[in-house]
Short mmCIF file of C-alpha atoms in Angstrom, two decimals:
data_model
loop_
_atom_site.label_atom_id
_atom_site.label_comp_id
_atom_site.label_asym_id
_atom_site.label_seq_id
_atom_site.Cartn_x
_atom_site.Cartn_y
_atom_site.Cartn_z
CA MET A 19 -23.22 -42.55 110.30
CA SER A 20 -21.27 -43.25 107.21
CA LEU A 21 -22.42 -42.73 103.66
CA ARG A 22 -21.07 -45.01 100.94
CA VAL A 23 -21.16 -43.61 97.45
CA THR A 24 -20.43 -45.73 94.39
CA LYS A 25 -20.08 -44.65 90.83
CA PRO A 26 -19.95 -46.62 87.60
CA ILE A 27 -16.54 -47.62 86.51
CA VAL A 28 -15.74 -45.81 83.31
CA ASP A 29 -12.68 -46.78 81.36
CA VAL A 30 -11.92 -43.48 79.76
CA ALA A 31 -9.15 -44.94 77.65
CA GLN A 32 -11.55 -47.54 76.18
CA LYS A 33 -14.16 -44.94 75.40
CA LEU A 34 -11.63 -42.84 73.57
CA ALA A 35 -10.50 -45.87 71.59
CA GLU A 36 -14.09 -46.54 70.52
CA LEU A 37 -14.30 -43.06 69.10
CA ASP A 38 -11.39 -43.90 66.85
CA ARG A 39 -12.90 -47.19 65.65
CA PRO A 40 -13.49 -46.97 61.88
CA VAL A 41 -17.14 -47.56 61.11
CA GLY A 42 -17.39 -45.79 57.74
CA ASN A 43 -20.15 -43.49 56.65
CA HIS A 44 -22.63 -46.27 56.13
CA GLY A 45 -21.79 -47.70 59.54
CA SER A 46 -22.43 -44.36 61.16
CA GLN A 47 -25.79 -44.16 59.40
CA LEU A 48 -26.69 -47.63 60.61
CA MET A 49 -25.73 -46.75 64.19
CA LYS A 50 -27.89 -43.68 64.02
CA SER A 51 -30.87 -45.38 62.37
CA ALA A 52 -34.00 -44.88 64.45
CA SER A 53 -35.79 -48.09 63.55
CA GLY A 54 -35.35 -51.56 62.19
CA ALA A 55 -37.10 -50.49 59.01
CA GLU A 56 -34.58 -47.72 58.50
CA SER A 57 -31.67 -50.10 59.07
CA PHE A 58 -33.19 -52.57 56.61
CA SER A 59 -33.51 -49.86 54.02
CA LEU A 60 -29.91 -48.72 54.55
CA VAL A 61 -28.59 -52.23 54.04
CA GLY A 62 -30.64 -52.65 50.89
CA ALA A 63 -31.47 -56.21 51.78
CA GLY A 64 -34.15 -58.48 50.35
CA ARG A 65 -35.72 -58.61 46.92
CA LYS A 66 -35.21 -55.17 45.49
CA ASN A 67 -34.79 -55.31 41.71
CA MET A 68 -38.06 -54.58 39.93
CA ILE A 69 -36.47 -55.42 36.56
CA ILE A 70 -36.79 -59.05 35.42
CA ASN A 71 -33.95 -60.58 33.39
CA GLY A 72 -31.79 -57.52 34.07
CA GLN A 73 -28.73 -59.71 33.65
CA MET A 74 -29.98 -60.62 30.14
CA PHE A 75 -29.37 -64.34 30.46
CA ILE A 76 -32.81 -65.64 29.46
CA ASN A 77 -33.91 -65.67 25.84
CA GLN A 78 -36.64 -68.28 25.41
CA ARG A 79 -37.62 -67.06 21.97
CA TYR A 80 -34.29 -67.06 20.14
CA GLY A 81 -31.66 -68.60 22.42
CA SER A 82 -28.26 -67.42 21.22
CA SER A 83 -29.45 -66.59 17.72
CA SER A 84 -29.52 -63.06 16.41
CA TYR A 85 -32.96 -61.73 15.55
CA GLU A 86 -33.80 -58.81 13.25
CA ILE A 87 -36.50 -56.70 14.82
CA PRO A 88 -39.40 -56.06 12.43
CA ASN A 89 -40.18 -52.44 11.71
CA ALA A 90 -43.21 -51.74 13.85
CA THR A 91 -44.43 -49.57 16.66
CA GLY A 92 -45.47 -51.16 19.93
CA GLY A 93 -42.40 -53.28 20.47
CA THR A 94 -41.25 -56.77 19.54
CA TYR A 95 -39.94 -59.08 22.24
CA ALA A 96 -36.49 -60.54 21.81
CA LEU A 97 -34.75 -61.41 25.11
CA ASP A 98 -37.27 -62.25 27.80
CA ARG A 99 -39.15 -59.23 29.18
CA TRP A 100 -37.27 -56.85 26.86
CA ALA A 101 -39.08 -55.47 23.84
CA VAL A 102 -37.54 -53.41 21.07
CA ASN A 103 -39.47 -50.72 19.24
CA GLU A 104 -37.81 -50.21 15.87
CA ALA A 105 -39.65 -47.52 13.94
CA THR A 106 -36.92 -45.94 11.83
CA GLY A 107 -35.79 -46.10 8.25
CA GLY A 108 -33.06 -48.53 9.22
CA THR A 109 -32.90 -51.98 10.78
CA VAL A 110 -31.48 -53.49 13.95
CA SER A 111 -30.76 -57.00 15.12
CA VAL A 112 -30.69 -58.20 18.72
CA ASN A 113 -28.93 -61.08 20.39
CA LYS A 114 -27.96 -62.46 23.79
CA ASP A 115 -24.22 -61.95 23.87
CA GLY A 116 -21.47 -63.44 26.02
CA ASP A 117 -19.23 -60.35 25.94
CA PRO A 118 -19.39 -59.51 29.69
CA ARG A 119 -17.43 -62.65 30.59
CA ASN A 120 -14.44 -61.23 28.73
CA HIS A 121 -14.23 -58.08 30.85
CA ALA A 122 -13.40 -58.12 34.55
CA VAL A 123 -15.57 -55.12 35.46
CA VAL A 124 -18.74 -56.88 34.31
CA SER A 125 -17.68 -60.48 34.69
CA GLU A 126 -20.32 -60.97 37.39
CA PHE A 127 -22.78 -61.09 34.49
CA GLN A 128 -22.95 -63.99 32.06
CA LYS A 129 -24.68 -62.20 29.26
CA ALA A 130 -25.63 -58.87 27.77
CA MET A 131 -28.20 -57.76 25.23
CA GLN A 132 -26.52 -56.53 22.08
CA ILE A 133 -28.33 -54.23 19.67
CA ALA A 134 -26.58 -53.90 16.32
CA CYS A 135 -27.45 -51.36 13.67
CA SER A 136 -27.77 -53.48 10.52
CA GLY A 137 -29.33 -50.80 8.32
CA SER A 138 -28.63 -47.13 8.94
CA ASP A 139 -30.90 -44.09 9.08
CA THR A 140 -28.85 -40.90 9.32
CA SER A 141 -31.81 -38.58 9.82
CA MET A 142 -34.73 -39.41 12.08
CA GLY A 143 -38.16 -38.34 10.86
CA SER A 144 -40.25 -36.56 13.48
CA THR A 145 -42.06 -39.70 14.64
CA GLU A 146 -39.24 -42.17 14.01
CA ASN A 147 -37.48 -43.74 16.97
CA LEU A 148 -35.58 -46.73 18.24
CA HIS A 149 -35.94 -47.71 21.88
CA PHE A 150 -36.09 -50.83 23.99
CA PHE A 151 -38.19 -51.19 27.09
CA GLN A 152 -39.47 -53.33 29.90
CA ASN A 153 -42.99 -53.05 31.27
CA ILE A 154 -43.04 -53.59 35.03
CA GLU A 155 -46.29 -55.07 36.29
CA GLY A 156 -48.23 -52.72 38.55
CA GLN A 157 -48.32 -55.24 41.38
CA ASN A 158 -44.52 -55.20 41.46
CA MET A 159 -44.17 -51.43 41.88
CA SER A 160 -47.20 -50.50 43.97
CA HIS A 161 -44.98 -50.18 47.06
CA LEU A 162 -43.50 -47.03 45.53
CA ALA A 163 -46.81 -45.23 46.21
CA TRP A 164 -46.53 -43.28 42.99
CA GLY A 165 -49.40 -40.94 42.32
CA THR A 166 -49.45 -39.96 46.01
CA SER A 167 -47.71 -37.34 48.13
CA ILE A 168 -45.40 -39.96 49.63
CA ALA A 169 -44.13 -41.26 46.28
CA LYS A 170 -40.71 -42.86 46.77
CA ASP A 171 -37.62 -42.13 44.69
CA VAL A 172 -36.11 -44.91 42.61
CA THR A 173 -32.63 -45.59 41.26
CA LEU A 174 -31.81 -47.26 37.97
CA SER A 175 -28.34 -48.73 37.51
CA PHE A 176 -26.92 -50.56 34.51
CA TRP A 177 -23.76 -51.25 32.49
CA VAL A 178 -23.37 -50.14 28.89
CA LYS A 179 -20.71 -50.76 26.24
CA THR A 180 -20.97 -48.96 22.93
CA ASN A 181 -18.83 -47.53 20.17
CA LYS A 182 -21.35 -44.75 19.51
CA ALA A 183 -20.45 -41.79 21.69
CA GLY A 184 -23.10 -39.39 22.87
CA THR A 185 -25.94 -38.70 25.24
CA TYR A 186 -28.60 -41.35 25.65
CA CYS A 187 -31.93 -41.01 27.47
CA VAL A 188 -33.76 -43.40 29.78
CA GLY A 189 -37.33 -42.68 30.78
CA LEU A 190 -39.86 -43.97 33.26
CA GLU A 191 -43.47 -43.69 32.16
CA ASN A 192 -46.94 -44.67 33.32
CA ASN A 193 -49.31 -46.91 31.38
CA ALA A 194 -51.49 -43.98 30.35
CA THR A 195 -48.38 -42.36 28.78
CA ASN A 196 -49.17 -39.02 30.40
CA ARG A 197 -46.47 -39.01 33.08
CA CYS A 198 -42.85 -39.35 32.07
CA CYS A 199 -39.44 -38.59 33.58
CA ILE A 200 -36.29 -38.72 31.46
CA ARG A 201 -32.70 -38.99 32.70
CA GLU A 202 -29.64 -38.63 30.50
CA PHE A 203 -26.37 -40.54 30.51
CA THR A 204 -23.33 -40.04 28.30
CA HIS A 205 -21.04 -42.75 27.00
CA ASP A 206 -17.68 -41.78 25.50
CA GLY A 207 -17.96 -44.32 22.69
CA SER A 208 -14.75 -46.07 23.69
CA HIS A 209 -16.46 -49.45 23.35
CA THR A 210 -15.73 -50.22 26.99
CA TRP A 211 -18.10 -51.22 29.77
CA GLN A 212 -19.20 -48.26 31.89
CA LYS A 213 -21.67 -48.20 34.78
CA PHE A 214 -24.41 -45.60 34.99
CA VAL A 215 -26.61 -44.72 37.94
CA LEU A 216 -29.72 -42.61 37.44
CA THR A 217 -32.01 -41.51 40.24
CA TYR A 218 -35.62 -40.54 39.56
CA PRO A 219 -37.86 -38.61 41.93
CA GLY A 220 -41.06 -40.39 42.92
CA CYS A 221 -44.01 -39.23 40.85
CA PRO A 222 -46.55 -37.57 43.15
CA ASP A 223 -49.48 -37.45 40.73
CA GLY A 224 -50.96 -39.13 37.70
CA THR A 225 -52.50 -42.59 37.45
CA TRP A 226 -50.19 -45.52 38.13
CA GLU A 227 -51.57 -49.03 37.63
CA VAL A 228 -51.10 -51.27 40.65
CA GLY A 229 -52.77 -54.42 39.30
CA ALA A 230 -51.82 -56.84 36.53
CA SER A 231 -51.42 -54.06 33.97
CA CYS A 232 -48.25 -52.11 33.22
CA GLY A 233 -47.17 -50.06 36.23
CA ILE A 234 -43.94 -48.49 35.00
CA ARG A 235 -42.50 -48.63 31.51
CA VAL A 236 -38.69 -48.32 31.57
CA ARG A 237 -37.53 -47.07 28.16
CA PHE A 238 -33.96 -46.82 26.89
CA CYS A 239 -33.85 -44.62 23.82
CA LEU A 240 -31.23 -45.06 21.10
CA ALA A 241 -32.64 -42.66 18.52
CA SER A 242 -35.67 -40.41 18.25
CA GLY A 243 -37.33 -37.79 16.10
CA THR A 244 -38.54 -34.46 17.39
CA ASN A 245 -42.03 -35.61 18.34
CA TYR A 246 -40.76 -37.24 21.53
CA ASP A 247 -37.94 -34.94 22.62
CA ASP A 248 -39.69 -32.63 25.09
CA GLY A 249 -38.52 -34.48 28.18
CA VAL A 250 -36.70 -32.57 30.93
CA ASP A 251 -33.77 -34.29 32.65
CA GLY A 252 -34.90 -35.41 36.10
CA LYS A 253 -38.35 -33.77 35.94
CA TRP A 254 -41.78 -35.28 35.50
CA VAL A 255 -43.72 -34.03 32.48
CA SER A 256 -47.32 -34.74 31.49
CA SER A 257 -46.68 -36.03 27.98
CA ASP A 258 -45.29 -39.05 26.16
CA GLU A 259 -41.57 -38.40 25.70
CA LEU A 260 -38.54 -40.51 24.86
CA THR A 261 -35.74 -37.96 25.10
CA THR A 262 -34.65 -34.53 26.26
CA GLY A 263 -33.58 -33.37 22.84
CA ASN A 264 -29.95 -34.28 23.47
CA GLN A 265 -30.37 -37.86 22.28
CA VAL A 266 -27.66 -39.21 19.98
CA ASN A 267 -28.65 -41.01 16.77
CA PHE A 268 -27.42 -44.57 17.24
CA MET A 269 -28.83 -45.46 13.81
CA ASP A 270 -26.42 -43.35 11.78
CA SER A 271 -23.98 -46.16 10.94
CA THR A 272 -24.10 -49.91 10.50
CA ASN A 273 -20.91 -50.05 12.58
CA ASN A 274 -22.79 -49.03 15.73
CA ARG A 275 -23.17 -51.52 18.55
CA PHE A 276 -24.85 -51.16 21.95
CA PHE A 277 -24.47 -53.70 24.76
CA ILE A 278 -26.32 -53.51 28.06
CA THR A 279 -26.51 -55.69 31.16
CA GLY A 280 -26.96 -55.55 34.94
CA VAL A 281 -30.11 -53.45 34.77
CA GLN A 282 -31.57 -52.83 38.21
CA LEU A 283 -34.42 -50.57 39.31
CA GLU A 284 -34.79 -50.24 43.05
CA GLU A 285 -36.43 -48.06 45.64
CA GLY A 286 -34.32 -45.27 47.09
CA THR A 287 -31.57 -42.96 45.93
CA VAL A 288 -28.68 -45.39 46.19
CA ALA A 289 -27.62 -48.00 43.64
CA THR A 290 -26.90 -51.09 45.67
CA PRO A 291 -25.04 -54.10 44.25
CA PHE A 292 -26.93 -56.01 41.57
CA GLU A 293 -29.36 -58.56 42.96
CA HIS A 294 -28.30 -61.86 41.47
CA ARG A 295 -31.26 -64.22 41.47
CA SER A 296 -30.84 -67.85 40.48
CA TYR A 297 -31.47 -68.88 36.88
CA GLY A 298 -34.46 -70.94 38.01
CA ASP A 299 -35.98 -68.04 39.93
CA GLU A 300 -35.50 -65.70 37.01
CA MET A 301 -36.92 -68.19 34.50
CA LEU A 302 -40.09 -68.56 36.58
CA LYS A 303 -40.41 -64.79 36.74
CA CYS A 304 -40.15 -64.69 32.95
CA ASN A 305 -42.65 -67.55 32.63
CA ARG A 306 -45.35 -65.38 34.17
CA TYR A 307 -45.25 -63.44 30.88
CA TYR A 308 -44.01 -65.91 28.29
CA TRP A 309 -43.48 -69.63 28.09
CA THR A 310 -42.53 -72.17 25.46
CA PRO A 311 -41.80 -75.86 26.11
CA ILE A 312 -38.25 -76.97 25.39
CA GLY A 313 -39.47 -80.16 23.75
CA THR A 314 -42.69 -81.09 22.01
CA LEU A 315 -45.91 -81.04 23.99
CA GLU A 316 -47.78 -84.26 23.24
CA LEU A 317 -51.28 -84.20 24.66
CA ALA A 318 -53.38 -87.28 25.21
CA MET A 319 -56.95 -87.06 24.00
CA TRP A 320 -59.84 -89.41 24.37
CA ALA A 321 -63.52 -89.79 23.59
CA HIS A 322 -65.42 -90.02 26.83
CA GLY A 323 -68.96 -90.50 25.63
CA VAL A 324 -70.41 -87.42 27.22
CA ALA A 325 -72.80 -85.58 24.99
CA ASP A 326 -70.78 -82.46 24.50
CA THR A 327 -68.01 -81.23 22.24
CA SER A 328 -68.30 -84.37 20.11
CA GLY A 329 -67.25 -86.29 23.22
CA ILE A 330 -63.58 -85.34 22.96
CA ARG A 331 -61.49 -84.39 25.95
CA ILE A 332 -57.87 -83.48 25.99
CA GLN A 333 -55.13 -83.61 28.57
CA ALA A 334 -55.06 -80.40 30.55
CA TYR A 335 -51.63 -78.90 30.86
CA PRO A 336 -50.62 -76.46 33.61
CA TRP A 337 -48.38 -73.52 32.86
CA PRO A 338 -45.14 -73.49 34.91
CA VAL A 339 -46.47 -70.57 36.96
CA GLU A 340 -49.68 -68.62 37.13
CA MET A 341 -49.54 -66.30 34.16
CA ARG A 342 -50.23 -62.60 34.33
CA ALA A 343 -53.35 -62.95 32.15
CA SER A 344 -54.98 -65.64 30.07
CA PRO A 345 -52.31 -65.99 27.39
CA SER A 346 -52.25 -65.80 23.60
CA LEU A 347 -51.06 -68.97 21.87
CA THR A 348 -49.25 -69.91 18.69
CA TYR A 349 -48.60 -73.44 17.47
CA TYR A 350 -48.02 -75.44 14.30
CA ASP A 351 -48.96 -78.87 12.96
CA ALA A 352 -45.34 -79.88 12.31
CA SER A 353 -41.99 -79.68 14.07
CA SER A 354 -40.65 -77.48 11.28
CA GLY A 355 -42.55 -75.55 8.65
CA GLY A 356 -46.19 -76.55 8.80
CA ASN A 357 -49.35 -74.53 9.22
CA LEU A 358 -49.63 -71.80 11.83
CA ASN A 359 -52.31 -72.25 14.50
CA LYS A 360 -53.20 -75.76 13.31
CA VAL A 361 -52.52 -78.96 15.23
CA TYR A 362 -51.35 -82.45 14.44
CA ILE A 363 -53.81 -85.15 15.46
CA GLN A 364 -53.11 -88.86 15.63
CA HIS A 365 -56.39 -90.73 15.37
CA PRO A 366 -57.15 -93.97 17.25
CA ASP A 367 -56.24 -95.93 14.12
CA LYS A 368 -52.74 -94.32 14.31
CA THR A 369 -53.33 -92.29 11.16
CA ALA A 370 -51.80 -88.81 11.21
CA HIS A 371 -53.88 -85.77 10.39
CA THR A 372 -52.41 -82.31 9.91
CA ASN A 373 -53.78 -78.84 9.22
CA ILE A 374 -56.49 -79.44 11.84
CA SER A 375 -58.28 -76.39 13.19
CA VAL A 376 -59.38 -76.70 16.78
CA THR A 377 -60.79 -74.30 19.31
CA PHE A 378 -59.07 -74.89 22.61
CA GLU A 379 -60.74 -73.99 25.84
CA PRO A 380 -58.44 -72.54 28.50
CA ASN A 381 -58.43 -74.09 31.94
CA ALA A 382 -60.30 -72.22 34.64
CA GLN A 383 -59.27 -68.59 34.22
CA GLY A 384 -56.65 -69.52 31.66
CA THR A 385 -53.84 -68.24 33.83
CA ASP A 386 -53.24 -71.66 35.39
CA GLY A 387 -53.04 -73.82 32.30
CA GLY A 388 -54.56 -74.68 28.98
CA PHE A 389 -56.23 -77.14 26.67
CA LYS A 390 -59.35 -78.41 28.32
CA TYR A 391 -61.66 -79.19 25.40
CA PRO A 392 -60.83 -79.08 21.73
CA TYR A 393 -63.75 -78.23 19.48
CA GLY A 394 -63.76 -79.30 15.87
CA ILE A 395 -62.17 -82.76 16.01
CA SER A 396 -63.86 -85.80 14.52
CA GLY A 397 -62.87 -89.41 13.94
CA PHE A 398 -63.08 -90.64 17.54
CA SER A 399 -65.55 -93.15 18.95
CA ASP A 400 -66.40 -93.54 22.62
CA GLY A 401 -63.45 -94.90 24.60
CA GLN A 402 -60.87 -94.38 21.87
CA THR A 403 -57.69 -92.46 22.50
CA GLY A 404 -55.40 -90.39 20.33
CA LEU A 405 -52.78 -87.72 20.39
CA CYS A 406 -52.87 -83.96 19.84
CA VAL A 407 -49.63 -82.12 19.21
CA PRO A 408 -49.43 -78.33 19.06
CA TYR A 409 -45.84 -78.15 17.78
CA ARG A 410 -43.61 -75.19 18.72
CA LEU A 411 -46.19 -73.88 21.16
CA THR A 412 -45.72 -70.37 22.54
CA VAL A 413 -47.75 -68.99 25.41
CA SER A 414 -47.66 -65.23 25.88
CA ALA A 415 -49.17 -62.88 28.44
CA GLU A 416 -46.75 -60.01 27.96
CA LEU A 417 -47.68 -56.55 29.09
CA MET B 12 -57.67 -53.60 4.59
CA ALA B 13 -57.64 -57.40 4.79
CA ILE B 14 -59.35 -59.35 7.53
CA LYS B 15 -57.03 -59.40 10.54
CA TYR B 16 -59.04 -61.44 13.01
CA LYS B 17 -61.27 -64.51 12.90
CA ILE B 18 -63.55 -65.62 15.70
CA GLN B 19 -63.22 -69.22 16.91
CA LYS B 20 -66.57 -70.11 18.42
CA ASN B 21 -66.89 -72.03 21.66
CA PRO B 22 -70.25 -73.74 21.16
CA PHE B 23 -71.11 -73.87 24.85
CA ASP B 24 -69.74 -70.72 26.41
CA GLU B 25 -69.50 -67.51 24.44
CA SER B 26 -67.20 -66.00 27.05
CA LYS B 27 -64.64 -68.61 26.02
CA ASP B 28 -64.68 -67.77 22.33
CA LEU B 29 -61.17 -67.30 20.98
CA ILE B 30 -59.91 -64.81 18.41
CA GLU B 31 -57.36 -65.85 15.82
CA LYS B 32 -55.12 -63.02 14.74
CA ILE B 33 -54.53 -64.18 11.18
CA GLY B 34 -50.94 -65.24 10.69
CA GLU B 35 -50.02 -64.54 14.30
CA CYS B 36 -51.68 -66.01 17.37
CA ILE B 37 -54.77 -67.29 19.14
CA ILE B 38 -56.17 -64.77 21.61
CA PRO B 39 -58.44 -65.42 24.62
CA ARG B 40 -61.22 -63.08 25.72
CA ASP B 41 -59.31 -61.68 28.65
CA PRO B 42 -59.39 -57.90 29.25
CA ASP B 43 -55.83 -58.10 30.68
CA ASN B 44 -54.43 -59.79 27.57
CA GLY B 45 -52.53 -57.24 25.50
CA ASP B 46 -53.47 -58.88 22.18
CA TYR B 47 -57.15 -58.83 23.16
CA GLN B 48 -56.89 -55.15 24.01
CA GLN B 49 -55.32 -54.53 20.58
CA PHE B 50 -58.09 -56.58 18.92
CA LEU B 51 -60.75 -54.33 20.41
CA GLN B 52 -58.80 -51.21 19.48
CA ASP B 53 -58.45 -52.43 15.88
CA ALA B 54 -62.15 -53.38 15.73
CA LYS B 55 -62.95 -49.87 16.89
CA SER B 56 -60.55 -47.95 14.65
CA ILE B 57 -60.71 -50.08 11.50
CA GLY B 58 -64.28 -51.31 11.86
CA ILE B 59 -65.64 -54.73 12.78
CA ALA B 60 -66.97 -55.41 9.30
CA THR B 61 -63.59 -54.62 7.79
CA CYS B 62 -61.20 -56.47 10.03
CA VAL B 63 -63.15 -59.25 11.82
CA GLU B 64 -64.58 -62.43 10.32
CA GLY B 65 -67.15 -64.61 12.07
CA PRO B 66 -66.55 -68.25 13.02
CA THR B 67 -66.51 -71.03 10.49
CA VAL B 68 -69.60 -73.13 11.11
CA GLY B 69 -69.37 -75.65 8.32
CA VAL B 70 -66.84 -76.93 5.86
CA THR B 71 -67.66 -79.07 2.87
CA THR B 72 -64.53 -80.70 1.60
CA GLU B 73 -63.87 -80.97 -2.12
CA TYR B 74 -64.59 -84.52 -3.36
CA LYS B 75 -60.92 -85.36 -4.01
CA GLU B 76 -59.86 -84.57 -0.46
CA ALA B 77 -62.93 -86.22 1.05
CA ARG B 78 -62.37 -89.45 -0.90
CA ALA B 79 -58.65 -89.53 -0.17
CA ALA B 80 -59.27 -89.17 3.55
CA GLU B 81 -61.69 -92.09 3.55
CA TYR B 82 -59.93 -94.60 1.32
CA PRO B 83 -58.40 -97.40 3.41
CA PRO B 84 -54.59 -97.57 3.58
CA LEU B 85 -53.02 -99.18 0.51
CA GLY B 86 -51.98 -102.28 2.44
CA GLU B 87 -55.54 -102.89 3.55
CA GLN B 88 -56.80 -102.48 0.01
CA LEU B 89 -54.32 -105.05 -1.32
CA ASP B 90 -55.28 -107.39 1.48
CA LYS B 91 -58.92 -106.98 0.55
CA ILE B 92 -58.18 -107.86 -3.10
CA TYR B 93 -56.10 -110.89 -2.11
CA HIS B 94 -58.70 -112.30 0.25
CA SER B 95 -61.97 -111.18 -1.36
CA GLY B 96 -61.18 -110.41 -4.96
CA VAL B 97 -61.23 -107.28 -7.09
CA ASP B 98 -65.01 -107.05 -7.29
CA ALA B 99 -65.38 -106.92 -3.51
CA TRP B 100 -62.69 -104.27 -3.36
CA LYS B 101 -64.52 -102.28 -6.05
CA VAL B 102 -67.70 -102.33 -4.00
CA ASP B 103 -65.91 -100.75 -1.06
CA ILE B 104 -64.24 -98.10 -3.19
CA LYS B 105 -67.42 -97.30 -5.12
CA ALA B 106 -69.25 -96.68 -1.87
CA ILE B 107 -66.77 -93.94 -1.04
CA LYS B 108 -66.90 -92.48 -4.54
CA ASP B 109 -70.70 -92.39 -4.42
CA LYS B 110 -70.59 -90.78 -1.00
CA TYR B 111 -68.50 -87.91 -2.39
CA PRO B 112 -69.59 -87.26 -6.01
CA LYS B 113 -67.47 -85.14 -8.31
CA SER B 114 -70.07 -82.41 -8.09
CA GLN B 115 -69.01 -81.82 -4.46
CA VAL B 116 -66.94 -78.66 -4.25
CA GLY B 117 -65.18 -77.18 -1.25
CA VAL B 118 -67.37 -74.72 0.60
CA THR B 119 -66.68 -72.92 3.88
CA THR B 120 -69.68 -71.44 5.69
CA VAL B 121 -68.93 -68.47 7.90
CA ALA B 122 -71.35 -67.18 10.55
CA PRO B 123 -71.80 -63.50 11.34
CA VAL B 124 -69.45 -61.88 13.84
CA PRO B 125 -70.98 -62.57 17.27
CA SER B 126 -72.69 -59.64 18.95
CA TRP B 127 -70.32 -59.58 21.93
CA VAL B 128 -67.65 -58.02 19.71
CA GLN B 129 -69.82 -54.95 19.08
CA THR B 130 -70.75 -54.83 22.78
CA GLU B 131 -67.11 -54.82 23.86
CA VAL B 132 -66.18 -52.19 21.25
CA ASP B 133 -69.05 -50.02 22.46
CA LYS B 134 -67.60 -50.20 25.97
CA LEU B 135 -64.40 -48.66 24.60
CA ASN B 136 -66.40 -45.81 23.16
CA SER B 137 -68.29 -45.11 26.37
#
């Protein structure tokens, strides 16, 4: 009896060659990943940036014009989704700037937000501060599981160019303003573009909104008084802070300029390449919070003979996307100048009427569109038609 | 403290009343709207009587404005004189003048602030 034994053919030379094959650190991690989910996370694929308009190329309110921020607490929106809180003794102006295209390191970005000190304040009062921020809707950050024991870390990356050297602070905060984590970054003031990456630990406690309210407020501080300087770099504190106490005073000279672009906030501890979304995608994301028509919105109106609201109906108009909440409106009765929150009405006899007060009724929940019935309009008989024009309409559901 | 807000009444559905923030914007009654949240906070901290005005329920226009709005366009008036004579034209114009006598002054009637404002402010306090 003979016994035949076979063994697998092993090419030892090939196996040794494979050991020498360069796969890089990331490649090794991928090869070792235990699941598809882990591989996906390592690659950093898919929609990841929780910041909207991080590349600063949408400014529906002011286009390319410079805008001086009014002195007020609470924030004033300039570029889409970015509000500036200017509560100092000085003044700042904000514009969408094309500077990144002139510098190779940031040439992947079309635009930056420039903040210029136009009136100085060399000494911050205790409550004075200048910061800009973006409120991230709770629904867009709920996957971070903040407020629980499995809260995930996040990483904020961005490019800054400034001629004001010093330490700046960037904080993440909840809507209740009782959980806050500050991270510092230092720019050398060489007026060159520099990239910064800040990682924040997930917040394991506190209340974090996961609905249509503000989930995370991302705040970049440029100057602050002592009332908000009890933050601890990289640690969560249970108070409303803007800085760690090392914050430079950007407001000390009217020569100071601060440019920022490429802002990305993503899950994890690694800053992956910036997620470039199309202009159309980004505009629709912005439209959930603010919208203004490029041209004039001319709405047909007609008397329909039903015994309500003086028998007047008006053309319903859908918003470009479902808005975050039923929005606030502003409009005028003329294409320039005119009366705020009044409309222009063209009667059936073609006569023009201005300074008309109407009460609009939002469509359905108001998040889908507007202008269902106007109350307070006369001069129409059954079957007649006319025109209603809310000039320079703005529709806002900002957080 | 000047009035900051004015109610715009929806005659058929109180839940669809609007709030005009004077000099700024028109605000819907939506708890998620940031301006509405600020309206309630202001009503609470400043006081409803101090910062909120009720809806306008009637406006009597001053006679000059009322007459001007009702006079036919100039071309029509000239046409009337050409075809029917000055006396016929006068009859038409007098009818408008009689309708709005010089004693008519401009009056705006404002209703009280609707009760829902107090109800919503009370919810903030609870």
